[in-house]
Amino acid sequence: MIQNLKTLSVAVLITALFSSCNEQEAESPRFENEVSSETIAQLNSMGFNTVDFPVVQHGNEIIVENDILLKISDLKSKNTATTLASVEQYSTDNLVEGLPRRIDIYVNPRFNSNYTNATDAAIARYNAEGLSLTFQRINTPNGAEMVIDPSPFWYGFFGILGSAGFPTDGGDAFNSILLTRSFYDNVSDLSQLTTTIAHEMGHCIGFRHSDYANRSFSCSSGGNEGDGEIGANFIPGTNPDPDANSWMLACSGGSDRPFNANDKIALDFLY
């Protein structure tokens, strides 16, 4: 998820980046973003938007559309994009299978208590919906199906506040959420962090951005995100018009966005 960075001053961002997490900086003191033309071409052929949003690569990992985590090794197994959607709520082709099912989540103890409290609040939002997919936070990484870790230090340089991926071909939820401490350590509004975690959990279980077809609606710039060969399937019964309060908007403006009526229809349809 990307915060609307126009609301943040450059001075505040630089201060946050260099004062929040010496441990992360010590681990990775340098970052060189060298994305090959071959990789860009592959992403374009898959339908990802590489023009309106920066493509950031580190090792075998790549971030597209500001919060979608992909593996470079996975790109070569994908084909070119086909049809694109033109309406609102969307899911990926892969969803979590084996329902009813509970997903255990572990929060890295390098985070302060705000992160565990916000994770508990995000879990409560999902579990209150009576879905066949439920969540539980556990205190050990053993057996966790989803782990929330600090992002690499360089996320902050590109305005990336968090990232997650999509369900696997085998029907498992994506197993990793990364959050940028250089931003969220300094956020006092727990509801904002709760919404971000709930948003990234949504990606992990198969939700695309609800403003997928026209990201300029919430981000003030950017167009169609593209199918990306991961699917962008319209969820029947959801509102085909722009939804200013959906928890799966690409840009939030820092607002708290619990599930609205449209979101609940989408969640109930999938799970």
PDB file of C-alpha atoms in Angstrom, residues 88-89 234-240 261-266 269:
ATOM      1  CA  GLU A  88     -14.401  -2.307  -9.234  1.00  0.00           C
ATOM      2  CA  GLN A  89     -13.814  -5.223  -6.770  1.00  0.00           C
ATOM      3  CA  PHE A 234     -14.673  -8.924 -11.057  1.00  0.00           C
ATOM      4  CA  ILE A 235     -16.456 -10.004  -7.877  1.00  0.00           C
ATOM      5  CA  PRO A 236     -20.200 -10.240  -8.593  1.00  0.00           C
ATOM      6  CA  GLY A 237     -22.480  -8.073  -6.502  1.00  0.00           C
ATOM      7  CA  THR A 238     -19.922  -5.377  -5.782  1.00  0.00           C
ATOM      8  CA  ASN A 239     -20.384  -1.772  -6.816  1.00  0.00           C
ATOM      9  CA  PRO A 240     -19.057  -1.061 -10.342  1.00  0.00           C
ATOM     10  CA  ALA A 261     -20.753  -2.698   2.606  1.00  0.00           C
ATOM     11  CA  ASN A 262     -19.042  -3.292  -0.748  1.00  0.00           C
ATOM     12  CA  ASP A 263     -15.982  -4.857   0.898  1.00  0.00           C
ATOM     13  CA  LYS A 264     -18.159  -7.204   2.959  1.00  0.00           C
ATOM     14  CA  ILE A 265     -19.939  -8.420  -0.172  1.00  0.00           C
ATOM     15  CA  ALA A 266     -16.566  -9.180  -1.752  1.00  0.00           C
ATOM     16  CA  PHE A 269     -18.393 -14.002  -2.000  1.00  0.00           C
TER      17      PHE A 269
END
